[in-house]
Amino acid sequence: AQRVTQPEKLLSVFKGAPVELKCNYSYSGSPELFWYVQYSRQRLQLLLRHISRESIKGFTADLNKGETSFHLKKPFAQEEDSAMYYCALNTDKLIFGTGTRLQVFP
Amino acid sequence: NAGVTQTPKFRVLKTGQSMTLLCAQDMNHEYMYWYRQDPGMGLRLIHYSVGEGTTAKGEVPDGYNVSRLKKQNFLLGLESAAPSQTSVYFCASSYEEISSYNEQFFGPGTRLTVL
C-alpha cells in the first residue's frame, strides 16, 4: 500500500535546539518525496523536494531508501519555524502524511 | 499574478443544502486539484483534473462533484451537504503532472461548516 507516516502530531522545542520531523513512506516504485509547510493563516507551500538536495530556510531532508524515510532536519530551530509540516509522496498524485505541528518556544 | 484563489473563504451550511466552491488560477496550469484537510488526517484528494473538460476521482470523492469547463476554473459542488463534510477545502494547481521538477501551488482554503 502507498502510505506516508508522520508519527508525531506535535513537536515542541526551544529556540536554538535541533529539530527532526520524521517521515516514513511505503511505496513499491522509485519514490519522489516532498516537504510542504503551512504557517499560521497562510496557504500550504512547498518547502523542499528530495531531488534538489538543497537547504531551504536551514532545513534539509535526506531520502533513505533502506529505511524508507525522508526526515526533515534543522540544526537550530527559530521561532518563525513554528508551523504545520507535511511530508508528501508522489504516486502520480500526491499522498500527504497527517502532518506534524512544530512549536518553537523562545 | 493572484496565483490560486478560492471563493468563498468561509461558509456555514445546514444539512441538505447545496453549494459550489470556486477555484481559479491565473498561471495557465493544466492540472487542478481539490483536497480536504481534516485534523489528524492531513490532506486527502477529492477530485482532480488534468485539463479543461476533464475530471477524475481522487481518494475521497463521495458526496462531491466537480467541473472544469474553463481551464482556469475548477468547481467543487456539494449537492446535499452532510456534517461529515465539515472541513477546510484546498484547491491546488500545477503546470504539468506532479514530479520532482514540478510544484503544486495551493489556494488559501475555504472553511466549510455543515450544521
mmCIF file with all atom_site columns, C-alpha atoms in Angstrom:
data_model
loop_
_atom_site.group_PDB
_atom_site.id
_atom_site.type_symbol
_atom_site.label_atom_id
_atom_site.label_alt_id
_atom_site.label_comp_id
_atom_site.label_asym_id
_atom_site.label_entity_id
_atom_site.label_seq_id
_atom_site.pdbx_PDB_ins_code
_atom_site.Cartn_x
_atom_site.Cartn_y
_atom_site.Cartn_z
_atom_site.occupancy
_atom_site.B_iso_or_equiv
_atom_site.pdbx_formal_charge
_atom_site.auth_seq_id
_atom_site.auth_comp_id
_atom_site.auth_asym_id
_atom_site.auth_atom_id
_atom_site.pdbx_PDB_model_num
ATOM 1   C CA . ALA A 1 1   ? 0.000   0.000  0.000   1.00 0.00 ? 1   ALA A CA 1
ATOM 2   C CA . GLN A 1 2   ? 1.122   3.539  -0.686  1.00 0.00 ? 2   GLN A CA 1
ATOM 3   C CA . ARG A 1 3   ? 1.368   5.419  2.536   1.00 0.00 ? 3   ARG A CA 1
ATOM 4   C CA . VAL A 1 4   ? 3.121   8.317  4.253   1.00 0.00 ? 4   VAL A CA 1
ATOM 5   C CA . THR A 1 5   ? 3.510   8.193  8.004   1.00 0.00 ? 5   THR A CA 1
ATOM 6   C CA . GLN A 1 6   ? 4.365   11.111 10.235  1.00 0.00 ? 6   GLN A CA 1
ATOM 7   C CA . PRO A 1 7   ? 4.383   9.627  13.723  1.00 0.00 ? 7   PRO A CA 1
ATOM 8   C CA . GLU A 1 8   ? 4.466   12.871 15.683  1.00 0.00 ? 8   GLU A CA 1
ATOM 9   C CA . LYS A 1 9   ? 1.415   15.119 15.791  1.00 0.00 ? 9   LYS A CA 1
ATOM 10  C CA . LEU A 1 10  ? 3.242   17.745 17.797  1.00 0.00 ? 10  LEU A CA 1
ATOM 11  C CA . LEU A 1 11  ? 6.894   18.544 18.284  1.00 0.00 ? 11  LEU A CA 1
ATOM 12  C CA . SER A 1 12  ? 7.859   21.235 20.761  1.00 0.00 ? 12  SER A CA 1
ATOM 13  C CA . VAL A 1 13  ? 11.383  22.585 21.086  1.00 0.00 ? 13  VAL A CA 1
ATOM 14  C CA . PHE A 1 14  ? 13.125  25.675 22.370  1.00 0.00 ? 14  PHE A CA 1
ATOM 15  C CA . LYS A 1 15  ? 14.748  28.188 20.072  1.00 0.00 ? 15  LYS A CA 1
ATOM 16  C CA . GLY A 1 16  ? 18.232  27.077 19.094  1.00 0.00 ? 16  GLY A CA 1
ATOM 17  C CA . ALA A 1 17  ? 17.542  23.375 19.640  1.00 0.00 ? 17  ALA A CA 1
ATOM 18  C CA . PRO A 1 18  ? 17.890  20.839 16.822  1.00 0.00 ? 18  PRO A CA 1
ATOM 19  C CA . VAL A 1 19  ? 14.737  19.671 15.106  1.00 0.00 ? 19  VAL A CA 1
ATOM 20  C CA . GLU A 1 20  ? 13.920  16.434 13.330  1.00 0.00 ? 20  GLU A CA 1
ATOM 21  C CA . LEU A 1 21  ? 10.471  15.838 11.879  1.00 0.00 ? 21  LEU A CA 1
ATOM 22  C CA . LYS A 1 22  ? 10.039  12.209 10.964  1.00 0.00 ? 22  LYS A CA 1
ATOM 23  C CA . CYS A 1 23  ? 8.541   10.887 7.751   1.00 0.00 ? 23  CYS A CA 1
ATOM 24  C CA . ASN A 1 24  ? 8.357   7.277  6.622   1.00 0.00 ? 24  ASN A CA 1
ATOM 25  C CA . TYR A 1 25  ? 6.833   6.070  3.393   1.00 0.00 ? 25  TYR A CA 1
ATOM 26  C CA . SER A 1 26  ? 5.600   2.884  1.817   1.00 0.00 ? 26  SER A CA 1
ATOM 27  C CA . TYR A 1 27  ? 5.859   2.703  -1.960  1.00 0.00 ? 27  TYR A CA 1
ATOM 28  C CA . SER A 1 28  ? 6.925   -0.017 -4.371  1.00 0.00 ? 28  SER A CA 1
ATOM 29  C CA . GLY A 1 29  ? 8.264   2.329  -7.037  1.00 0.00 ? 29  GLY A CA 1
ATOM 30  C CA . SER A 1 30  ? 11.063  4.872  -7.052  1.00 0.00 ? 30  SER A CA 1
ATOM 31  C CA . PRO A 1 31  ? 9.939   7.480  -4.529  1.00 0.00 ? 31  PRO A CA 1
ATOM 32  C CA . GLU A 1 32  ? 9.607   11.198 -5.133  1.00 0.00 ? 32  GLU A CA 1
ATOM 33  C CA . LEU A 1 33  ? 9.182   12.974 -1.823  1.00 0.00 ? 33  LEU A CA 1
ATOM 34  C CA . PHE A 1 34  ? 8.408   16.498 -0.718  1.00 0.00 ? 34  PHE A CA 1
ATOM 35  C CA . TRP A 1 35  ? 8.026   18.551 2.415   1.00 0.00 ? 35  TRP A CA 1
ATOM 36  C CA . TYR A 1 36  ? 5.258   21.152 2.487   1.00 0.00 ? 36  TYR A CA 1
ATOM 37  C CA . VAL A 1 37  ? 4.824   23.782 5.194   1.00 0.00 ? 37  VAL A CA 1
ATOM 38  C CA . GLN A 1 38  ? 1.783   25.726 6.328   1.00 0.00 ? 38  GLN A CA 1
ATOM 39  C CA . TYR A 1 39  ? 2.437   28.766 8.504   1.00 0.00 ? 39  TYR A CA 1
ATOM 40  C CA . SER A 1 40  ? -0.384  30.170 10.613  1.00 0.00 ? 40  SER A CA 1
ATOM 41  C CA . ARG A 1 41  ? -3.116  31.703 8.427   1.00 0.00 ? 41  ARG A CA 1
ATOM 42  C CA . GLN A 1 42  ? -1.102  31.086 5.269   1.00 0.00 ? 42  GLN A CA 1
ATOM 43  C CA . ARG A 1 43  ? -1.511  28.650 2.430   1.00 0.00 ? 43  ARG A CA 1
ATOM 44  C CA . LEU A 1 44  ? 0.366   25.412 2.050   1.00 0.00 ? 44  LEU A CA 1
ATOM 45  C CA . GLN A 1 45  ? 3.664   25.870 0.235   1.00 0.00 ? 45  GLN A CA 1
ATOM 46  C CA . LEU A 1 46  ? 6.473   23.660 -0.937  1.00 0.00 ? 46  LEU A CA 1
ATOM 47  C CA . LEU A 1 47  ? 9.462   23.687 1.384   1.00 0.00 ? 47  LEU A CA 1
ATOM 48  C CA . LEU A 1 48  ? 11.766  21.271 -0.351  1.00 0.00 ? 48  LEU A CA 1
ATOM 49  C CA . ARG A 1 49  ? 11.890  18.221 -2.596  1.00 0.00 ? 49  ARG A CA 1
ATOM 50  C CA . HIS A 1 50  ? 14.228  15.282 -2.246  1.00 0.00 ? 50  HIS A CA 1
ATOM 51  C CA . ILE A 1 51  ? 15.746  15.616 -5.676  1.00 0.00 ? 51  ILE A CA 1
ATOM 52  C CA . SER A 1 52  ? 17.037  19.128 -5.078  1.00 0.00 ? 52  SER A CA 1
ATOM 53  C CA . ARG A 1 53  ? 19.201  18.117 -2.108  1.00 0.00 ? 53  ARG A CA 1
ATOM 54  C CA . GLU A 1 54  ? 19.330  21.742 -1.056  1.00 0.00 ? 54  GLU A CA 1
ATOM 55  C CA . SER A 1 55  ? 18.837  23.572 2.219   1.00 0.00 ? 55  SER A CA 1
ATOM 56  C CA . ILE A 1 56  ? 15.785  25.787 2.426   1.00 0.00 ? 56  ILE A CA 1
ATOM 57  C CA . LYS A 1 57  ? 15.421  28.105 5.433   1.00 0.00 ? 57  LYS A CA 1
ATOM 58  C CA . GLY A 1 58  ? 18.057  25.960 7.113   1.00 0.00 ? 58  GLY A CA 1
ATOM 59  C CA . PHE A 1 59  ? 16.066  22.746 6.636   1.00 0.00 ? 59  PHE A CA 1
ATOM 60  C CA . THR A 1 60  ? 17.423  19.665 4.901   1.00 0.00 ? 60  THR A CA 1
ATOM 61  C CA . ALA A 1 61  ? 15.951  16.258 4.207   1.00 0.00 ? 61  ALA A CA 1
ATOM 62  C CA . ASP A 1 62  ? 17.712  13.145 3.009   1.00 0.00 ? 62  ASP A CA 1
ATOM 63  C CA . LEU A 1 63  ? 15.994  10.273 1.316   1.00 0.00 ? 63  LEU A CA 1
ATOM 64  C CA . ASN A 1 64  ? 16.976  6.976  2.931   1.00 0.00 ? 64  ASN A CA 1
ATOM 65  C CA . LYS A 1 65  ? 15.639  4.204  0.739   1.00 0.00 ? 65  LYS A CA 1
ATOM 66  C CA . GLY A 1 66  ? 16.869  1.487  3.080   1.00 0.00 ? 66  GLY A CA 1
ATOM 67  C CA . GLU A 1 67  ? 14.862  2.868  5.971   1.00 0.00 ? 67  GLU A CA 1
ATOM 68  C CA . THR A 1 68  ? 12.134  4.274  3.668   1.00 0.00 ? 68  THR A CA 1
ATOM 69  C CA . SER A 1 69  ? 12.454  7.614  5.413   1.00 0.00 ? 69  SER A CA 1
ATOM 70  C CA . PHE A 1 70  ? 12.640  11.271 4.475   1.00 0.00 ? 70  PHE A CA 1
ATOM 71  C CA . HIS A 1 71  ? 13.125  13.058 7.771   1.00 0.00 ? 71  HIS A CA 1
ATOM 72  C CA . LEU A 1 72  ? 13.266  16.865 7.878   1.00 0.00 ? 72  LEU A CA 1
ATOM 73  C CA . LYS A 1 73  ? 16.082  18.357 9.943   1.00 0.00 ? 73  LYS A CA 1
ATOM 74  C CA . LYS A 1 74  ? 17.282  21.717 11.100  1.00 0.00 ? 74  LYS A CA 1
ATOM 75  C CA . PRO A 1 75  ? 20.250  22.154 13.434  1.00 0.00 ? 75  PRO A CA 1
ATOM 76  C CA . PHE A 1 76  ? 18.999  25.300 15.205  1.00 0.00 ? 76  PHE A CA 1
ATOM 77  C CA . ALA A 1 77  ? 15.261  25.978 15.342  1.00 0.00 ? 77  ALA A CA 1
ATOM 78  C CA . GLN A 1 78  ? 13.898  29.511 15.120  1.00 0.00 ? 78  GLN A CA 1
ATOM 79  C CA . GLU A 1 79  ? 10.573  30.816 16.409  1.00 0.00 ? 79  GLU A CA 1
ATOM 80  C CA . GLU A 1 80  ? 9.474   31.572 12.855  1.00 0.00 ? 80  GLU A CA 1
ATOM 81  C CA . ASP A 1 81  ? 9.770   27.862 12.045  1.00 0.00 ? 81  ASP A CA 1
ATOM 82  C CA . SER A 1 82  ? 6.599   27.237 14.048  1.00 0.00 ? 82  SER A CA 1
ATOM 83  C CA . ALA A 1 83  ? 4.162   25.784 11.536  1.00 0.00 ? 83  ALA A CA 1
ATOM 84  C CA . MET A 1 84  ? 2.460   22.642 10.306  1.00 0.00 ? 84  MET A CA 1
ATOM 85  C CA . TYR A 1 85  ? 4.718   20.400 8.245   1.00 0.00 ? 85  TYR A CA 1
ATOM 86  C CA . TYR A 1 86  ? 3.508   17.784 5.802   1.00 0.00 ? 86  TYR A CA 1
ATOM 87  C CA . CYS A 1 87  ? 5.521   15.081 4.118   1.00 0.00 ? 87  CYS A CA 1
ATOM 88  C CA . ALA A 1 88  ? 4.162   14.050 0.711   1.00 0.00 ? 88  ALA A CA 1
ATOM 89  C CA . LEU A 1 89  ? 4.835   11.188 -1.687  1.00 0.00 ? 89  LEU A CA 1
ATOM 90  C CA . ASN A 1 90  ? 4.256   11.392 -5.426  1.00 0.00 ? 90  ASN A CA 1
ATOM 91  C CA . THR A 1 91  ? 2.415   8.393  -6.832  1.00 0.00 ? 91  THR A CA 1
ATOM 92  C CA . ASP A 1 92  ? 1.258   10.404 -9.870  1.00 0.00 ? 92  ASP A CA 1
ATOM 93  C CA . LYS A 1 93  ? -0.899  12.083 -7.270  1.00 0.00 ? 93  LYS A CA 1
ATOM 94  C CA . LEU A 1 94  ? 0.379   13.464 -4.001  1.00 0.00 ? 94  LEU A CA 1
ATOM 95  C CA . ILE A 1 95  ? -0.230  11.422 -0.888  1.00 0.00 ? 95  ILE A CA 1
ATOM 96  C CA . PHE A 1 96  ? 0.187   13.512 2.245   1.00 0.00 ? 96  PHE A CA 1
ATOM 97  C CA . GLY A 1 97  ? 1.070   12.442 5.722   1.00 0.00 ? 97  GLY A CA 1
ATOM 98  C CA . THR A 1 98  ? -1.077  13.548 8.621   1.00 0.00 ? 98  THR A CA 1
ATOM 99  C CA . GLY A 1 99  ? 1.288   16.391 9.446   1.00 0.00 ? 99  GLY A CA 1
ATOM 100 C CA . THR A 1 100 ? 3.425   17.438 12.392  1.00 0.00 ? 100 THR A CA 1
ATOM 101 C CA . ARG A 1 101 ? 2.911   20.703 14.201  1.00 0.00 ? 101 ARG A CA 1
ATOM 102 C CA . LEU A 1 102 ? 6.233   22.244 15.171  1.00 0.00 ? 102 LEU A CA 1
ATOM 103 C CA . GLN A 1 103 ? 6.195   24.672 18.071  1.00 0.00 ? 103 GLN A CA 1
ATOM 104 C CA . VAL A 1 104 ? 9.373   26.604 18.755  1.00 0.00 ? 104 VAL A CA 1
ATOM 105 C CA . PHE A 1 105 ? 9.388   28.357 22.103  1.00 0.00 ? 105 PHE A CA 1
ATOM 106 C CA . PRO A 1 106 ? 11.551  31.426 22.808  1.00 0.00 ? 106 PRO A CA 1
ATOM 107 C CA . ASN B 2 1   ? -0.433  37.321 -10.502 1.00 0.00 ? 1   ASN B CA 1
ATOM 108 C CA . ALA B 2 2   ? -3.022  36.258 -7.973  1.00 0.00 ? 2   ALA B CA 1
ATOM 109 C CA . GLY B 2 3   ? -1.955  32.616 -8.184  1.00 0.00 ? 3   GLY B CA 1
ATOM 110 C CA . VAL B 2 4   ? -4.660  30.285 -6.910  1.00 0.00 ? 4   VAL B CA 1
ATOM 111 C CA . THR B 2 5   ? -7.736  31.901 -5.421  1.00 0.00 ? 5   THR B CA 1
ATOM 112 C CA . GLN B 2 6   ? -10.742 30.321 -3.728  1.00 0.00 ? 6   GLN B CA 1
ATOM 113 C CA . THR B 2 7   ? -14.262 31.606 -3.183  1.00 0.00 ? 7   THR B CA 1
ATOM 114 C CA . PRO B 2 8   ? -15.744 31.799 -0.586  1.00 0.00 ? 8   PRO B CA 1
ATOM 115 C CA . LYS B 2 9   ? -13.310 31.902 2.345   1.00 0.00 ? 9   LYS B CA 1
ATOM 116 C CA . PHE B 2 10  ? -15.896 30.737 4.870   1.00 0.00 ? 10  PHE B CA 1
ATOM 117 C CA . ARG B 2 11  ? -19.329 29.191 4.661   1.00 0.00 ? 11  ARG B CA 1
ATOM 118 C CA . VAL B 2 12  ? -21.839 27.680 7.051   1.00 0.00 ? 12  VAL B CA 1
ATOM 119 C CA . LEU B 2 13  ? -24.441 25.315 5.619   1.00 0.00 ? 13  LEU B CA 1
ATOM 120 C CA . LYS B 2 14  ? -27.314 23.361 7.027   1.00 0.00 ? 14  LYS B CA 1
ATOM 121 C CA . THR B 2 15  ? -27.526 19.642 6.390   1.00 0.00 ? 15  THR B CA 1
ATOM 122 C CA . GLY B 2 16  ? -29.020 19.003 2.975   1.00 0.00 ? 16  GLY B CA 1
ATOM 123 C CA . GLN B 2 17  ? -28.129 22.362 1.469   1.00 0.00 ? 17  GLN B CA 1
ATOM 124 C CA . SER B 2 18  ? -26.031 22.598 -1.644  1.00 0.00 ? 18  SER B CA 1
ATOM 125 C CA . MET B 2 19  ? -23.164 24.866 -2.567  1.00 0.00 ? 19  MET B CA 1
ATOM 126 C CA . THR B 2 20  ? -20.332 25.318 -5.020  1.00 0.00 ? 20  THR B CA 1
ATOM 127 C CA . LEU B 2 21  ? -16.754 26.217 -4.195  1.00 0.00 ? 21  LEU B CA 1
ATOM 128 C CA . LEU B 2 22  ? -14.856 28.060 -6.894  1.00 0.00 ? 22  LEU B CA 1
ATOM 129 C CA . CYS B 2 23  ? -11.152 27.733 -7.555  1.00 0.00 ? 23  CYS B CA 1
ATOM 130 C CA . ALA B 2 24  ? -9.431  29.977 -10.064 1.00 0.00 ? 24  ALA B CA 1
ATOM 131 C CA . GLN B 2 25  ? -5.819  30.103 -11.213 1.00 0.00 ? 25  GLN B CA 1
ATOM 132 C CA . ASP B 2 26  ? -4.104  32.584 -13.481 1.00 0.00 ? 26  ASP B CA 1
ATOM 133 C CA . MET B 2 27  ? -0.926  30.601 -14.142 1.00 0.00 ? 27  MET B CA 1
ATOM 134 C CA . ASN B 2 28  ? -2.208  28.737 -17.201 1.00 0.00 ? 28  ASN B CA 1
ATOM 135 C CA . HIS B 2 29  ? -1.861  25.441 -15.350 1.00 0.00 ? 29  HIS B CA 1
ATOM 136 C CA . GLU B 2 30  ? -3.246  22.282 -16.876 1.00 0.00 ? 30  GLU B CA 1
ATOM 137 C CA . TYR B 2 31  ? -3.730  20.300 -13.661 1.00 0.00 ? 31  TYR B CA 1
ATOM 138 C CA . MET B 2 32  ? -6.051  21.290 -10.838 1.00 0.00 ? 32  MET B CA 1
ATOM 139 C CA . TYR B 2 33  ? -6.931  19.516 -7.615  1.00 0.00 ? 33  TYR B CA 1
ATOM 140 C CA . TRP B 2 34  ? -9.379  19.671 -4.728  1.00 0.00 ? 34  TRP B CA 1
ATOM 141 C CA . TYR B 2 35  ? -8.298  18.470 -1.279  1.00 0.00 ? 35  TYR B CA 1
ATOM 142 C CA . ARG B 2 36  ? -9.921  18.410 2.103   1.00 0.00 ? 36  ARG B CA 1
ATOM 143 C CA . GLN B 2 37  ? -7.942  18.899 5.276   1.00 0.00 ? 37  GLN B CA 1
ATOM 144 C CA . ASP B 2 38  ? -9.179  17.369 8.495   1.00 0.00 ? 38  ASP B CA 1
ATOM 145 C CA . PRO B 2 39  ? -7.487  17.287 11.909  1.00 0.00 ? 39  PRO B CA 1
ATOM 146 C CA . GLY B 2 40  ? -5.283  14.237 12.282  1.00 0.00 ? 40  GLY B CA 1
ATOM 147 C CA . MET B 2 41  ? -5.840  13.170 8.679   1.00 0.00 ? 41  MET B CA 1
ATOM 148 C CA . GLY B 2 42  ? -3.737  15.531 6.634   1.00 0.00 ? 42  GLY B CA 1
ATOM 149 C CA . LEU B 2 43  ? -4.815  16.439 3.126   1.00 0.00 ? 43  LEU B CA 1
ATOM 150 C CA . ARG B 2 44  ? -6.863  13.993 1.116   1.00 0.00 ? 44  ARG B CA 1
ATOM 151 C CA . LEU B 2 45  ? -7.524  14.312 -2.602  1.00 0.00 ? 45  LEU B CA 1
ATOM 152 C CA . ILE B 2 46  ? -11.203 14.618 -3.522  1.00 0.00 ? 46  ILE B CA 1
ATOM 153 C CA . HIS B 2 47  ? -11.135 15.120 -7.301  1.00 0.00 ? 47  HIS B CA 1
ATOM 154 C CA . TYR B 2 48  ? -8.678  16.383 -9.837  1.00 0.00 ? 48  TYR B CA 1
ATOM 155 C CA . SER B 2 49  ? -8.485  17.498 -13.452 1.00 0.00 ? 49  SER B CA 1
ATOM 156 C CA . VAL B 2 50  ? -5.720  17.049 -15.997 1.00 0.00 ? 50  VAL B CA 1
ATOM 157 C CA . GLY B 2 51  ? -7.077  19.653 -18.385 1.00 0.00 ? 51  GLY B CA 1
ATOM 158 C CA . GLU B 2 52  ? -10.088 21.621 -19.482 1.00 0.00 ? 52  GLU B CA 1
ATOM 159 C CA . GLY B 2 53  ? -13.162 19.407 -19.752 1.00 0.00 ? 53  GLY B CA 1
ATOM 160 C CA . THR B 2 54  ? -11.646 16.529 -17.761 1.00 0.00 ? 54  THR B CA 1
ATOM 161 C CA . THR B 2 55  ? -12.216 15.360 -14.203 1.00 0.00 ? 55  THR B CA 1
ATOM 162 C CA . ALA B 2 56  ? -11.201 12.298 -12.218 1.00 0.00 ? 56  ALA B CA 1
ATOM 163 C CA . LYS B 2 57  ? -11.844 10.874 -8.781  1.00 0.00 ? 57  LYS B CA 1
ATOM 164 C CA . GLY B 2 58  ? -9.348  11.064 -6.011  1.00 0.00 ? 58  GLY B CA 1
ATOM 165 C CA . GLU B 2 59  ? -9.189  9.306  -2.678  1.00 0.00 ? 59  GLU B CA 1
ATOM 166 C CA . VAL B 2 60  ? -12.441 10.630 -1.140  1.00 0.00 ? 60  VAL B CA 1
ATOM 167 C CA . PRO B 2 61  ? -14.828 11.608 -3.963  1.00 0.00 ? 61  PRO B CA 1
ATOM 168 C CA . ASP B 2 62  ? -18.158 10.542 -2.464  1.00 0.00 ? 62  ASP B CA 1
ATOM 169 C CA . GLY B 2 63  ? -20.624 13.370 -1.908  1.00 0.00 ? 63  GLY B CA 1
ATOM 170 C CA . TYR B 2 64  ? -18.793 15.764 -4.227  1.00 0.00 ? 64  TYR B CA 1
ATOM 171 C CA . ASN B 2 65  ? -18.953 16.644 -7.896  1.00 0.00 ? 65  ASN B CA 1
ATOM 172 C CA . VAL B 2 66  ? -16.589 18.772 -9.943  1.00 0.00 ? 66  VAL B CA 1
ATOM 173 C CA . SER B 2 67  ? -16.479 20.550 -13.263 1.00 0.00 ? 67  SER B CA 1
ATOM 174 C CA . ARG B 2 68  ? -13.688 22.090 -15.332 1.00 0.00 ? 68  ARG B CA 1
ATOM 175 C CA . LEU B 2 69  ? -15.462 23.983 -18.078 1.00 0.00 ? 69  LEU B CA 1
ATOM 176 C CA . LYS B 2 70  ? -12.712 26.561 -18.352 1.00 0.00 ? 70  LYS B CA 1
ATOM 177 C CA . LYS B 2 71  ? -9.017  25.908 -17.980 1.00 0.00 ? 71  LYS B CA 1
ATOM 178 C CA . GLN B 2 72  ? -8.613  28.499 -15.253 1.00 0.00 ? 72  GLN B CA 1
ATOM 179 C CA . ASN B 2 73  ? -11.552 27.366 -13.101 1.00 0.00 ? 73  ASN B CA 1
ATOM 180 C CA . PHE B 2 74  ? -12.245 24.205 -11.123 1.00 0.00 ? 74  PHE B CA 1
ATOM 181 C CA . LEU B 2 75  ? -15.565 23.984 -9.302  1.00 0.00 ? 75  LEU B CA 1
ATOM 182 C CA . LEU B 2 76  ? -16.347 21.693 -6.391  1.00 0.00 ? 76  LEU B CA 1
ATOM 183 C CA . GLY B 2 77  ? -20.003 21.023 -5.691  1.00 0.00 ? 77  GLY B CA 1
ATOM 184 C CA . LEU B 2 78  ? -21.783 19.598 -2.686  1.00 0.00 ? 78  LEU B CA 1
ATOM 185 C CA . GLU B 2 79  ? -25.286 18.565 -3.735  1.00 0.00 ? 79  GLU B CA 1
ATOM 186 C CA . SER B 2 80  ? -26.575 17.684 -0.283  1.00 0.00 ? 80  SER B CA 1
ATOM 187 C CA . ALA B 2 81  ? -24.208 18.737 2.457   1.00 0.00 ? 81  ALA B CA 1
ATOM 188 C CA . ALA B 2 82  ? -23.610 16.491 5.459   1.00 0.00 ? 82  ALA B CA 1
ATOM 189 C CA . PRO B 2 83  ? -21.884 17.243 8.785   1.00 0.00 ? 83  PRO B CA 1
ATOM 190 C CA . SER B 2 84  ? -19.095 14.846 7.754   1.00 0.00 ? 84  SER B CA 1
ATOM 191 C CA . GLN B 2 85  ? -18.196 17.331 5.041   1.00 0.00 ? 85  GLN B CA 1
ATOM 192 C CA . THR B 2 86  ? -17.238 19.959 7.594   1.00 0.00 ? 86  THR B CA 1
ATOM 193 C CA . SER B 2 87  ? -13.626 20.600 6.680   1.00 0.00 ? 87  SER B CA 1
ATOM 194 C CA . VAL B 2 88  ? -11.141 23.007 5.190   1.00 0.00 ? 88  VAL B CA 1
ATOM 195 C CA . TYR B 2 89  ? -11.030 22.672 1.426   1.00 0.00 ? 89  TYR B CA 1
ATOM 196 C CA . PHE B 2 90  ? -7.909  23.467 -0.539  1.00 0.00 ? 90  PHE B CA 1
ATOM 197 C CA . CYS B 2 91  ? -7.561  23.874 -4.242  1.00 0.00 ? 91  CYS B CA 1
ATOM 198 C CA . ALA B 2 92  ? -4.216  23.428 -5.961  1.00 0.00 ? 92  ALA B CA 1
ATOM 199 C CA . SER B 2 93  ? -2.842  23.629 -9.462  1.00 0.00 ? 93  SER B CA 1
ATOM 200 C CA . SER B 2 94  ? 0.268   22.576 -11.349 1.00 0.00 ? 94  SER B CA 1
ATOM 201 C CA . TYR B 2 95  ? 1.601   23.171 -14.828 1.00 0.00 ? 95  TYR B CA 1
ATOM 202 C CA . GLU B 2 96  ? 2.108   19.506 -15.529 1.00 0.00 ? 96  GLU B CA 1
ATOM 203 C CA . GLU B 2 97  ? 1.669   16.256 -13.675 1.00 0.00 ? 97  GLU B CA 1
ATOM 204 C CA . ILE B 2 98  ? 3.352   16.075 -10.312 1.00 0.00 ? 98  ILE B CA 1
ATOM 205 C CA . SER B 2 99  ? 7.039   15.299 -10.421 1.00 0.00 ? 99  SER B CA 1
ATOM 206 C CA . SER B 2 100 ? 10.194  16.193 -8.622  1.00 0.00 ? 100 SER B CA 1
ATOM 207 C CA . TYR B 2 101 ? 10.570  19.104 -11.027 1.00 0.00 ? 101 TYR B CA 1
ATOM 208 C CA . ASN B 2 102 ? 7.013   20.347 -10.885 1.00 0.00 ? 102 ASN B CA 1
ATOM 209 C CA . GLU B 2 103 ? 5.354   22.106 -7.979  1.00 0.00 ? 103 GLU B CA 1
ATOM 210 C CA . GLN B 2 104 ? 1.756   22.253 -6.820  1.00 0.00 ? 104 GLN B CA 1
ATOM 211 C CA . PHE B 2 105 ? 0.517   25.706 -5.866  1.00 0.00 ? 105 PHE B CA 1
ATOM 212 C CA . PHE B 2 106 ? -2.198  25.918 -3.250  1.00 0.00 ? 106 PHE B CA 1
ATOM 213 C CA . GLY B 2 107 ? -5.061  28.292 -2.649  1.00 0.00 ? 107 GLY B CA 1
ATOM 214 C CA . PRO B 2 108 ? -5.783  29.890 0.735   1.00 0.00 ? 108 PRO B CA 1
ATOM 215 C CA . GLY B 2 109 ? -8.524  27.433 1.630   1.00 0.00 ? 109 GLY B CA 1
ATOM 216 C CA . THR B 2 110 ? -12.259 27.517 2.279   1.00 0.00 ? 110 THR B CA 1
ATOM 217 C CA . ARG B 2 111 ? -13.518 26.704 5.749   1.00 0.00 ? 111 ARG B CA 1
ATOM 218 C CA . LEU B 2 112 ? -16.868 24.943 5.488   1.00 0.00 ? 112 LEU B CA 1
ATOM 219 C CA . THR B 2 113 ? -19.078 24.062 8.418   1.00 0.00 ? 113 THR B CA 1
ATOM 220 C CA . VAL B 2 114 ? -22.150 21.900 7.969   1.00 0.00 ? 114 VAL B CA 1
ATOM 221 C CA . LEU B 2 115 ? -24.609 22.011 10.837  1.00 0.00 ? 115 LEU B CA 1
#
